Tab-separated table of C-alpha atoms in Angstrom:
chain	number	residue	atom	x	y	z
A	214	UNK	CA	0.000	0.000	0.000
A	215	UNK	CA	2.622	2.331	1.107
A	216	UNK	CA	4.658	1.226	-2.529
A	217	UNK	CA	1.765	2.251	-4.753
A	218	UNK	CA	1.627	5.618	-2.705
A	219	UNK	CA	5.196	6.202	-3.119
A	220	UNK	CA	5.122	4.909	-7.156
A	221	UNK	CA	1.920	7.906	-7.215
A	222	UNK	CA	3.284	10.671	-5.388
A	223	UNK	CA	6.840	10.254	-8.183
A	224	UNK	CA	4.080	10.633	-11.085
A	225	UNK	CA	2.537	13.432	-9.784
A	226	UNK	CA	6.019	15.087	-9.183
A	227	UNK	CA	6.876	13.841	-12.781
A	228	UNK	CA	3.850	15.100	-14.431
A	229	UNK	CA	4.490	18.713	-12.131
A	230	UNK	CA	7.887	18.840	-13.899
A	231	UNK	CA	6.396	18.435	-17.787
A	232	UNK	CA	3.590	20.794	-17.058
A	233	UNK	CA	6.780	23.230	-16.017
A	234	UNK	CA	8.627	22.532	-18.534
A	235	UNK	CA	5.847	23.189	-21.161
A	236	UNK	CA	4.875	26.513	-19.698
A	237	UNK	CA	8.628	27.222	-19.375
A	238	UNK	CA	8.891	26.876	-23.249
A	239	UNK	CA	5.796	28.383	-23.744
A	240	UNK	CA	6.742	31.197	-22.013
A	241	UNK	CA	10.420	31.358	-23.672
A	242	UNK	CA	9.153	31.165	-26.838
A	243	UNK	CA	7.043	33.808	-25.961
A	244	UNK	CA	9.661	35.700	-24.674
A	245	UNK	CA	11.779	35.784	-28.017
A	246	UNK	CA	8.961	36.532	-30.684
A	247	UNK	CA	8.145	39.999	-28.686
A	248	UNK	CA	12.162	40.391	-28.952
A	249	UNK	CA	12.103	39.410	-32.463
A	250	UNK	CA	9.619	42.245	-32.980
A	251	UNK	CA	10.940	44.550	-31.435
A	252	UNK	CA	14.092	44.222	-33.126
A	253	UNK	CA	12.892	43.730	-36.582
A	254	UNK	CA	10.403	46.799	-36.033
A	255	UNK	CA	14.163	48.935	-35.174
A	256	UNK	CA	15.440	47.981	-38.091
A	257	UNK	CA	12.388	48.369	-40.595
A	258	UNK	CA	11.815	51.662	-38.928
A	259	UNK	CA	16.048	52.907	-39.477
A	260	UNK	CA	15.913	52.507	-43.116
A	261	UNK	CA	12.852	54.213	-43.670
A	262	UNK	CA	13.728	57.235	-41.786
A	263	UNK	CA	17.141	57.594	-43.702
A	264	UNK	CA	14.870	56.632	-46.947
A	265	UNK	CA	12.784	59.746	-46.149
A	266	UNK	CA	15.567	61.731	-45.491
A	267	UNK	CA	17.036	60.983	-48.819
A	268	UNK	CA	14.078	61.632	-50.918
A	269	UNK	CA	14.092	64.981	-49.201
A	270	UNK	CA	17.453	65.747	-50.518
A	271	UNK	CA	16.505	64.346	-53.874
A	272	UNK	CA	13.514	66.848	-54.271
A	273	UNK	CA	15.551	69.451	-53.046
A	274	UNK	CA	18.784	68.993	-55.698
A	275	UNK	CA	16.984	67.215	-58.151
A	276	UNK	CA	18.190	69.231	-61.607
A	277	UNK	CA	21.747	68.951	-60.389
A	278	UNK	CA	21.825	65.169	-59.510
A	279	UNK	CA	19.912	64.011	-63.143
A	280	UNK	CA	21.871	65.572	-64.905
A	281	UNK	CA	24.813	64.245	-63.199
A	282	UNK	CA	23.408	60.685	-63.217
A	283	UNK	CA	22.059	61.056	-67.025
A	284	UNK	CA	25.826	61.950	-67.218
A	285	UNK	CA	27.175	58.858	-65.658
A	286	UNK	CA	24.876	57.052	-67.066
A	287	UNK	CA	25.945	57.472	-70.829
A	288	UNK	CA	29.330	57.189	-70.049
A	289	UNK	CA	29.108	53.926	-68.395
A	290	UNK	CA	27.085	52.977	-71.246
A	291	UNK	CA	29.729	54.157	-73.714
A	292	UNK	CA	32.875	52.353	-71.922
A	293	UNK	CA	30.634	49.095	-71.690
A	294	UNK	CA	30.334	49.418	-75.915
A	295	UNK	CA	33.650	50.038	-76.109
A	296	UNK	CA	34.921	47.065	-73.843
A	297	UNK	CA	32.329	44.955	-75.426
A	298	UNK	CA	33.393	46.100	-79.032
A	299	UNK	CA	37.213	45.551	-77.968
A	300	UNK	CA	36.191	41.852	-77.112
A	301	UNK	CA	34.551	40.579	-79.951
A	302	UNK	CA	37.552	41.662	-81.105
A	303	UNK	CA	39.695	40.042	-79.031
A	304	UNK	CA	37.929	36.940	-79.963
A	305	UNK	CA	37.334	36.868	-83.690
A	306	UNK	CA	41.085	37.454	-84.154
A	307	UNK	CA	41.464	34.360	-81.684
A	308	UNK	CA	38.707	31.957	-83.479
A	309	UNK	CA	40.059	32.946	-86.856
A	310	UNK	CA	43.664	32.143	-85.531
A	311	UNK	CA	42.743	28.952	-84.312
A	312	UNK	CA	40.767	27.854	-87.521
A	313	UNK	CA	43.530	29.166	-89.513
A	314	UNK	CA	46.245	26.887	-87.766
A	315	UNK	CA	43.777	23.518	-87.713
A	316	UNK	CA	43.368	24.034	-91.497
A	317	UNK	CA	47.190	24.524	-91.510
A	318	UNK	CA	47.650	21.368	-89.747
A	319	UNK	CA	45.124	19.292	-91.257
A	320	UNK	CA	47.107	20.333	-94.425
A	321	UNK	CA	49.943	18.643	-93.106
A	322	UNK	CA	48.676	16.025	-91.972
A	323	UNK	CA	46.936	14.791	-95.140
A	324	UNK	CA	50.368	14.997	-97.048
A	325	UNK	CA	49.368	18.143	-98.996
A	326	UNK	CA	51.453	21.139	-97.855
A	327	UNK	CA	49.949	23.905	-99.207
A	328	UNK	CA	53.144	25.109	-101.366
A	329	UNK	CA	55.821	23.432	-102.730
A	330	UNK	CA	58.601	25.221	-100.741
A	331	UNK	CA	56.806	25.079	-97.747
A	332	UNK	CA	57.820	23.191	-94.500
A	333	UNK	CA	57.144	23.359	-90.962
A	334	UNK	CA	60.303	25.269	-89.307
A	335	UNK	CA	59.122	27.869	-91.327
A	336	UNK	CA	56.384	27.871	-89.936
A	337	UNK	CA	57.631	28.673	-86.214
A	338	UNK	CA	60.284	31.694	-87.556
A	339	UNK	CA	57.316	34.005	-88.562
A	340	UNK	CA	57.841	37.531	-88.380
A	341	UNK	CA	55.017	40.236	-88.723
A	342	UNK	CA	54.836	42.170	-91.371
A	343	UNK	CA	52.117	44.989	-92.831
A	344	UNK	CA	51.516	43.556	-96.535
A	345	UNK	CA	52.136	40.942	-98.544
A	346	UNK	CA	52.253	42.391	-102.677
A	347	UNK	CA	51.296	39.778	-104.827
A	348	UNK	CA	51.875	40.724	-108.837
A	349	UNK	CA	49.937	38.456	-110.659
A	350	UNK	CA	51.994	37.551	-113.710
A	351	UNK	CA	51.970	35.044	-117.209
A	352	UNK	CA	54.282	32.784	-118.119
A	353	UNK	CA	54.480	35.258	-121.429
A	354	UNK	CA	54.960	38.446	-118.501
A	355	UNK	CA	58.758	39.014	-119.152
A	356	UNK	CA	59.009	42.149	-120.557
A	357	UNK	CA	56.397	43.341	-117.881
A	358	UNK	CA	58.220	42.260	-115.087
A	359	UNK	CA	61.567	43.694	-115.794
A	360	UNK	CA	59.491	46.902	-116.920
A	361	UNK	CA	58.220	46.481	-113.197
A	362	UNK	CA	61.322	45.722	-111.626
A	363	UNK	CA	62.824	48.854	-113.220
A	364	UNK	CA	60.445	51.156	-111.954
A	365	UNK	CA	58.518	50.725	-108.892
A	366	UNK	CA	59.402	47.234	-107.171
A	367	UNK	CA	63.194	47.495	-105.589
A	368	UNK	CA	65.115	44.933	-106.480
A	369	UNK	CA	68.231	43.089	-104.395
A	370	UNK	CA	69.219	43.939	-101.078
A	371	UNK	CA	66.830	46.620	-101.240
A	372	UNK	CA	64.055	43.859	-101.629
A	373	UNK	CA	65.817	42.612	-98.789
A	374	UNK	CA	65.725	45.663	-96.719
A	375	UNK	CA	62.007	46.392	-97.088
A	376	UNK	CA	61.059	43.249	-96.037
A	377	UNK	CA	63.014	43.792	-93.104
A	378	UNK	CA	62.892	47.621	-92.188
A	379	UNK	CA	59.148	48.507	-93.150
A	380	UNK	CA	57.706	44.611	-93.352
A	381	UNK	CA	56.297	44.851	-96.946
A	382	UNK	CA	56.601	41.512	-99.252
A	383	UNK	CA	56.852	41.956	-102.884
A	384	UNK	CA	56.892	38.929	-105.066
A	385	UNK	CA	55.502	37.798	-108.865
A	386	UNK	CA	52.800	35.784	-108.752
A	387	UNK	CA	52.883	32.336	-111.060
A	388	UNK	CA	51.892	29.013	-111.200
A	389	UNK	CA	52.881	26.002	-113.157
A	390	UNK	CA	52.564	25.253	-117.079
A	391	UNK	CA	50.080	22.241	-117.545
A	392	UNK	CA	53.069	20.587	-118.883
A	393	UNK	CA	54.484	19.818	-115.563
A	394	UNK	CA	58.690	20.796	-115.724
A	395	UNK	CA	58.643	21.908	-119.333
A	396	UNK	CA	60.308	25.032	-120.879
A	397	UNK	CA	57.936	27.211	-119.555
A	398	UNK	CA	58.782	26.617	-115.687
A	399	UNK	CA	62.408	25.926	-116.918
A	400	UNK	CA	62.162	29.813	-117.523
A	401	UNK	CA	60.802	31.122	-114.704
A	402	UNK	CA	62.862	28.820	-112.460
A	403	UNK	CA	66.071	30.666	-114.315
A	404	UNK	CA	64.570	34.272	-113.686
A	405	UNK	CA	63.416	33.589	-109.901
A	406	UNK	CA	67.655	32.696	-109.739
A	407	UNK	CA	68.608	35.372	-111.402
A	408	UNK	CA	66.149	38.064	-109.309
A	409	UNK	CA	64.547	35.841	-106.470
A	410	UNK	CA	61.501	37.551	-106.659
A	411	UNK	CA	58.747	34.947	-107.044
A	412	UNK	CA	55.901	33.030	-105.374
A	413	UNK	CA	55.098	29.405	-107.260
A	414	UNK	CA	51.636	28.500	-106.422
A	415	UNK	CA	50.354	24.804	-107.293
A	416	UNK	CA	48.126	25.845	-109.476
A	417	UNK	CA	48.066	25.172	-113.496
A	418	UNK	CA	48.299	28.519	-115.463
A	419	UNK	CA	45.259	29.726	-117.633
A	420	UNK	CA	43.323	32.827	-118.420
A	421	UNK	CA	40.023	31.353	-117.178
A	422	UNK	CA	41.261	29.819	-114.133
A	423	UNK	CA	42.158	33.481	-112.074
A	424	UNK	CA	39.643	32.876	-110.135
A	425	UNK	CA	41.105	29.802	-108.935
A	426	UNK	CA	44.825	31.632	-109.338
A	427	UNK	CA	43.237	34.765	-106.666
A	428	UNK	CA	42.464	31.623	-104.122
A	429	UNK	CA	45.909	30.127	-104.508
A	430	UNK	CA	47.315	33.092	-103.795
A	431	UNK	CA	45.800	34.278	-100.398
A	432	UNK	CA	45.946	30.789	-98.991
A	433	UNK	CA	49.698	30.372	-100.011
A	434	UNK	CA	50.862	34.001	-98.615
A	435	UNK	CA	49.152	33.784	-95.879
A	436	UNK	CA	50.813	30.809	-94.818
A	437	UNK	CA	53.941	32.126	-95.369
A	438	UNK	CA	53.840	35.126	-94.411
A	439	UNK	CA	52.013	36.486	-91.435
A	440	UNK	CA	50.726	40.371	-92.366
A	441	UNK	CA	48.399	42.955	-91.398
A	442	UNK	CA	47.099	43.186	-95.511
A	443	UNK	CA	47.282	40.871	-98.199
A	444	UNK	CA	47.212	42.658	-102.153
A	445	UNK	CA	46.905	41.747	-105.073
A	446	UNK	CA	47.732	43.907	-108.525
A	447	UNK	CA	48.387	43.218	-112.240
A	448	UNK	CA	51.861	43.489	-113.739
A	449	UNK	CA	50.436	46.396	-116.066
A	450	UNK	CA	49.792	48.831	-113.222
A	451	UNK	CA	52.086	51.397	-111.681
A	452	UNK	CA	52.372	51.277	-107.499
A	453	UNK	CA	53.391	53.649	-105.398
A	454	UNK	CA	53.878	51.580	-102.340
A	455	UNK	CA	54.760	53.964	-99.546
A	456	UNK	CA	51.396	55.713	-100.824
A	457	UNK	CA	50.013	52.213	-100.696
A	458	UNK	CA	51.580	50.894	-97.230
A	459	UNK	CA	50.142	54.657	-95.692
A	460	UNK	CA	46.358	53.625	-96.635
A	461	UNK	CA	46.636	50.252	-95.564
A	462	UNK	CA	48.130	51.070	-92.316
A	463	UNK	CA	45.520	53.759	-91.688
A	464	UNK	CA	42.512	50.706	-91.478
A	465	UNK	CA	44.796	48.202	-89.322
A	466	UNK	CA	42.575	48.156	-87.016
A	467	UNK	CA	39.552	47.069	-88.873
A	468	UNK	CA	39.601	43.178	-88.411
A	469	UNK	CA	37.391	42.424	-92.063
A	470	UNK	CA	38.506	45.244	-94.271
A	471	UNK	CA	38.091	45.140	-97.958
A	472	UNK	CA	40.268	47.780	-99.684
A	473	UNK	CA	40.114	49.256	-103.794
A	474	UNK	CA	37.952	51.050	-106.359
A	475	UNK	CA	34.527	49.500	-105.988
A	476	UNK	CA	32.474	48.922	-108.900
A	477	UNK	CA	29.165	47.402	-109.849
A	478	UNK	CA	29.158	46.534	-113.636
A	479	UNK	CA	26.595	44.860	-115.496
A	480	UNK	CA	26.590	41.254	-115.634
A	481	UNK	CA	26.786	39.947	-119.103
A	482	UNK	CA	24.841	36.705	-120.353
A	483	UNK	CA	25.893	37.535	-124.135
A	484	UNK	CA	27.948	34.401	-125.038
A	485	UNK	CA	31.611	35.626	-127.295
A	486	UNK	CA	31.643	39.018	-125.439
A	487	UNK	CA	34.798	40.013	-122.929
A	488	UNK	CA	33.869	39.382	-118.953
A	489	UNK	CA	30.371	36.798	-120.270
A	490	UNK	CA	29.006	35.529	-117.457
A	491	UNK	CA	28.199	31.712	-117.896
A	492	UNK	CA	26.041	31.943	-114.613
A	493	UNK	CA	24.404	34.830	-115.441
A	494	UNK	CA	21.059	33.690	-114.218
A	495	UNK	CA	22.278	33.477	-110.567
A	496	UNK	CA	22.075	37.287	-110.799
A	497	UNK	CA	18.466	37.777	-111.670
A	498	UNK	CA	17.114	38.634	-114.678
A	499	UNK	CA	18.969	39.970	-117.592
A	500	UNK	CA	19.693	43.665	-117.499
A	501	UNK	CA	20.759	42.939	-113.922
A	502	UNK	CA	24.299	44.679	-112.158
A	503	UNK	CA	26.744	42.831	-109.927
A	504	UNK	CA	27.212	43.521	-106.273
A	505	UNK	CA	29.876	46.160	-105.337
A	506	UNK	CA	33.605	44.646	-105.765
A	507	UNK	CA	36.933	46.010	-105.918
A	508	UNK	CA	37.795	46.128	-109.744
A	509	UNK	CA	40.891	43.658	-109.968
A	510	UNK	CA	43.870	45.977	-111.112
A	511	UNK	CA	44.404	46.495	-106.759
A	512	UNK	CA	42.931	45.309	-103.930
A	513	UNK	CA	43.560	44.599	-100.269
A	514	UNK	CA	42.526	42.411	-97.617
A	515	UNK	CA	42.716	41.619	-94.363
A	516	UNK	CA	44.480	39.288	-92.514
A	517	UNK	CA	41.040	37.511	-91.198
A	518	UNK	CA	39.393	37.997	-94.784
A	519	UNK	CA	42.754	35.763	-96.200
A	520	UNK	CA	42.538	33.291	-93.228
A	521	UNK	CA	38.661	32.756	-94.122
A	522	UNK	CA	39.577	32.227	-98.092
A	523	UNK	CA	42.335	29.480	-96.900
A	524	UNK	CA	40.033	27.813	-94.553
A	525	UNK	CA	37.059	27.497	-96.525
A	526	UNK	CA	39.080	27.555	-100.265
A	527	UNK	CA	37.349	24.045	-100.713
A	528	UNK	CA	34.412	25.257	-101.283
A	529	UNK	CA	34.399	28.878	-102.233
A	530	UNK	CA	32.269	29.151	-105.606
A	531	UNK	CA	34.385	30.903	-108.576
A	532	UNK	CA	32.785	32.705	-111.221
A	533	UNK	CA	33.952	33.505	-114.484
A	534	UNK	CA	35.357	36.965	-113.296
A	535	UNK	CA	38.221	37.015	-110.706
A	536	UNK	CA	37.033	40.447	-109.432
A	537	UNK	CA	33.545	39.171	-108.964
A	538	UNK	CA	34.693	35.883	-107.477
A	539	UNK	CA	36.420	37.786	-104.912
A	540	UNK	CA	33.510	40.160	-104.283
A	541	UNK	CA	31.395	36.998	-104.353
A	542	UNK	CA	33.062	35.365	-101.173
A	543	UNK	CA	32.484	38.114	-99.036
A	544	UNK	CA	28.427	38.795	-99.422
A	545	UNK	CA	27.586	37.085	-96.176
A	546	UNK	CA	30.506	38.012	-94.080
A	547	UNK	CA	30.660	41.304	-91.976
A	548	UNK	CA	32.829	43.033	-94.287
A	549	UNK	CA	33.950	46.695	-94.181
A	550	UNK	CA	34.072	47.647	-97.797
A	551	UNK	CA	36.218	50.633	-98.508
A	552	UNK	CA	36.209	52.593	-102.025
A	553	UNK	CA	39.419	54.216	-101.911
A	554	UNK	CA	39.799	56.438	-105.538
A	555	UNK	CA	43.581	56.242	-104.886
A	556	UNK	CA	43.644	53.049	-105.593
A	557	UNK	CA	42.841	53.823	-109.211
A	558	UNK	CA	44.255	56.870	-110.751
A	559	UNK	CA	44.494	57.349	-114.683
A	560	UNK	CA	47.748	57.588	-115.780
A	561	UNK	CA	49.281	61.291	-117.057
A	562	UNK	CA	47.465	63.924	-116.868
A	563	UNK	CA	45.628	62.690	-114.054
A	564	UNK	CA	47.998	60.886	-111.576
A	565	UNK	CA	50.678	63.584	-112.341
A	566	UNK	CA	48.029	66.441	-111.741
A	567	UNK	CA	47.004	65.144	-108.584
A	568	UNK	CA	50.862	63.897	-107.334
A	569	UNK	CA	51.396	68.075	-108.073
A	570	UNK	CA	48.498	68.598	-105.488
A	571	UNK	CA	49.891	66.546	-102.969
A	572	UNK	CA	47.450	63.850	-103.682
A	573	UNK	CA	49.880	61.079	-104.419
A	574	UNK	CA	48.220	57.787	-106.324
A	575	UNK	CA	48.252	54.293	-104.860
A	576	UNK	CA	48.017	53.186	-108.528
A	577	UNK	CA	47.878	54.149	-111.959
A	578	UNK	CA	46.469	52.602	-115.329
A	579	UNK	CA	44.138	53.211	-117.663
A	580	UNK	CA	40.397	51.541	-117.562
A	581	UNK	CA	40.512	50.908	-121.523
A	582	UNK	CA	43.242	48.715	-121.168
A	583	UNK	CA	42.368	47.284	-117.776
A	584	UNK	CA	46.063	48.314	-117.145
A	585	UNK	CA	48.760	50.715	-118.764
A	586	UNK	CA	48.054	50.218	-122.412
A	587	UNK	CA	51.620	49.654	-123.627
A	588	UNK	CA	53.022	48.907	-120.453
A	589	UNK	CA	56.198	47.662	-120.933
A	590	UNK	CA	57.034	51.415	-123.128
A	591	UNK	CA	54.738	53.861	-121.138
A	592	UNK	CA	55.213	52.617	-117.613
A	593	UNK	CA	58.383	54.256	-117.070
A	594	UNK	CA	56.796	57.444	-118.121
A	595	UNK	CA	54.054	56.664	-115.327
A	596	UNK	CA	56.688	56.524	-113.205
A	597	UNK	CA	58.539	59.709	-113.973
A	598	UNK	CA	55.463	62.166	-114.095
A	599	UNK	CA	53.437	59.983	-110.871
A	600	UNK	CA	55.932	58.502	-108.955
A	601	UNK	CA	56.115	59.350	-105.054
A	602	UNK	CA	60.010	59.186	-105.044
A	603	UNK	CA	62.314	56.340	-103.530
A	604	UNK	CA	62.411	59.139	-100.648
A	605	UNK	CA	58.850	58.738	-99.569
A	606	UNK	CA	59.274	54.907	-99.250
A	607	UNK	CA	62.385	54.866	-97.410
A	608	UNK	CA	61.782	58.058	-94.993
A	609	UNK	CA	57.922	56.608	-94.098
A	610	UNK	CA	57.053	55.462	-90.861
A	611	UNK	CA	53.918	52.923	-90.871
């Protein structure tokens, strides 16, 4: 009896201490929200009084302080565009790199280097230069080129020396008789001894294969040579190249820069006539104008415009017309197209009128001839009445 009182009274002093406990946590619990509150109703209430303050100040100075944010405003704006613009940049040059070297290396690696005297140590010794001149010759050229190499293109050391003091690359442009080794590469491998002035392309010579020539070219010098501009001009033009190197250098840093005398001539269907279209009726219907193109006596690129015609010179379309073919490949890019009248000068009167008004030529020749007419006996007198002097190439700083 006394047990079950004892085992009773323990519950009742158990139960006591749960009831205590509750109401202790009640209580605690309690105790903390109203802290919590009070606390969070301090720190709502801080804010908003600082908030009121502010707008205060704001209604007070309010013409001074928009125009001084509208001020910051647009020039954070305008150094976000400008890092932004400096970027895609940054990366284009990188993406074009990087194709440019894969093609390079798949070119390798399927046994067909890209030129003949190419090889992989030169490769790693590239220097930088600003252009790459590529004179687009004929087998049947000789008189031209010496007529060349006696006016405007230096020849020796001085070759030499502009490659190395002013980084400009000046070489005749040819590629291989069908008649692989016969007397017509016997010849020009006795002139490139005797001046060392050539770039051999693999590619089999022919009037309607420029197009095909214009491709071969760019891919080849760009893998030999790594350069700000890549040009092209005929053997029947005069150059003044520290006029030339001047232009180039003022557009170095557009990355997709397309540089001559742009033209949009009609596209003929007429079958027998000079420039005939065969795919005429790509163009629309008959009456119908080509897009704008440099006209293919000179024209520049850029180094990312040569690296895209390497990588993708598998399947580049080529029309009849090296000038349009060129023109062609660059429709769907984001291409800066630059008409430059320099670039196309008559010859005397006109280049040696304006070279008396301080407006040296790029180039000379006369659109009649698509060239100099008589080259090989006028161009001298081109050079006389239009030239810039050997002073103005030497004393230049690009």
């Amino acid at each position: 009896m006394k047990s079950t009182m004892n085992w009773k009274s323990k519950r009742a002093e158990s139960a006591l201490k749960v009831v205590a406990s509750r109401n202790l946590t009640i209580f605690l619990c309690i105790g903390f929200f109203c802290a919590g509150m009070l606390l969070t109703d301090r720190m709502w209430t801080v804010p908003e009084a600082k908030s009121i303050s502010r707008t205060t100040q704001v209604d007070d100075q309010k013409p001074k302080d928009v125009k001084s944010e509208s001020k910051d405003i647009l020039g954070e704006v305008s150094r976000k565009d400008h890092a932004i613009q400096t970027l895609d940049k940054t990366i284009s040059n990188l993406e074009m790199e990087l194709a440019a070297a894969r093609a390079l290396q798949d070119s390798i690696m399927s046994g067909s280097p890209i030129t003949q005297d190419l090889n992989i140590p030169e490769l790693t010794k590239k220097r930088k230069y600003l252009m790459v001149i590529g004179i687009n010759t004929a087998f049947s050229s000789r008189k031209r080129r010496d007529s060349v190499r006696a006016t405007w293109m230096p020849q020796g050391d001085k070759l030499k020396k502009l490659e190395e003091e002013k980084g400009i690359v000046i070489r005749f442009v040819i590629g291989h008789s069908a008649t692989s080794g016969g007397i017509l590469d016997r010849a020009i491998e006795a002139e490139e001894k005797m001046h060392g002035d050539f770039l051999r392309l693999e590619h089999v010579e022919g009037y309607l294969e420029l197009s095909a020539k214009t491709k071969s070219y760019f891919t080849t010098a760009i893998a030999l040579w790594d350069a700000d501009f890549y040009v092209k001009v005929d053997d029947d033009v005069h150059v003044n190249i520290g006029a030339l190197a001047a232009t180039l250098a003022r557009h170095r840093s557009t990355p997709r820069v397309y540089i001559g005398c742009m033209k949009s001539g009609p596209v003929l269907a007429q079958k027998g006539v000079r420039y005939h279209e065969p795919e005429h009726w790509k163009f629309g219907e008959d009456g119908n104008r080509y897009f704008r193109h440099a006209t293919g006596q000179l024209y520049a690129i850029s180094k990312d415009l040569a690296t895209y015609i390497s990588i993708n010179r598998h399947i580049l379309h080529k029309y009849a017309n090296e000038d349009v073919t060129l023109g062609s490949w660059f429709i769907g890019l984001d291409v800066e197209h630059i008409d430059d009248r320099k670039l196309c000068c008559g010859t005397p009167p006109d280049c040696e009128l304006k070279a008396q008004a301080g407006n040296i030529c790029v180039a000379s020749f006369d659109w009649s001839c698509s060239g100099i007419c008589k080259s090989v006996e006028r161009i001298k007198e081109v050079h006389s009445r239009c030239g810039e002097g050997e002073n103005a190439l030497w004393s230049a700083i690009f």
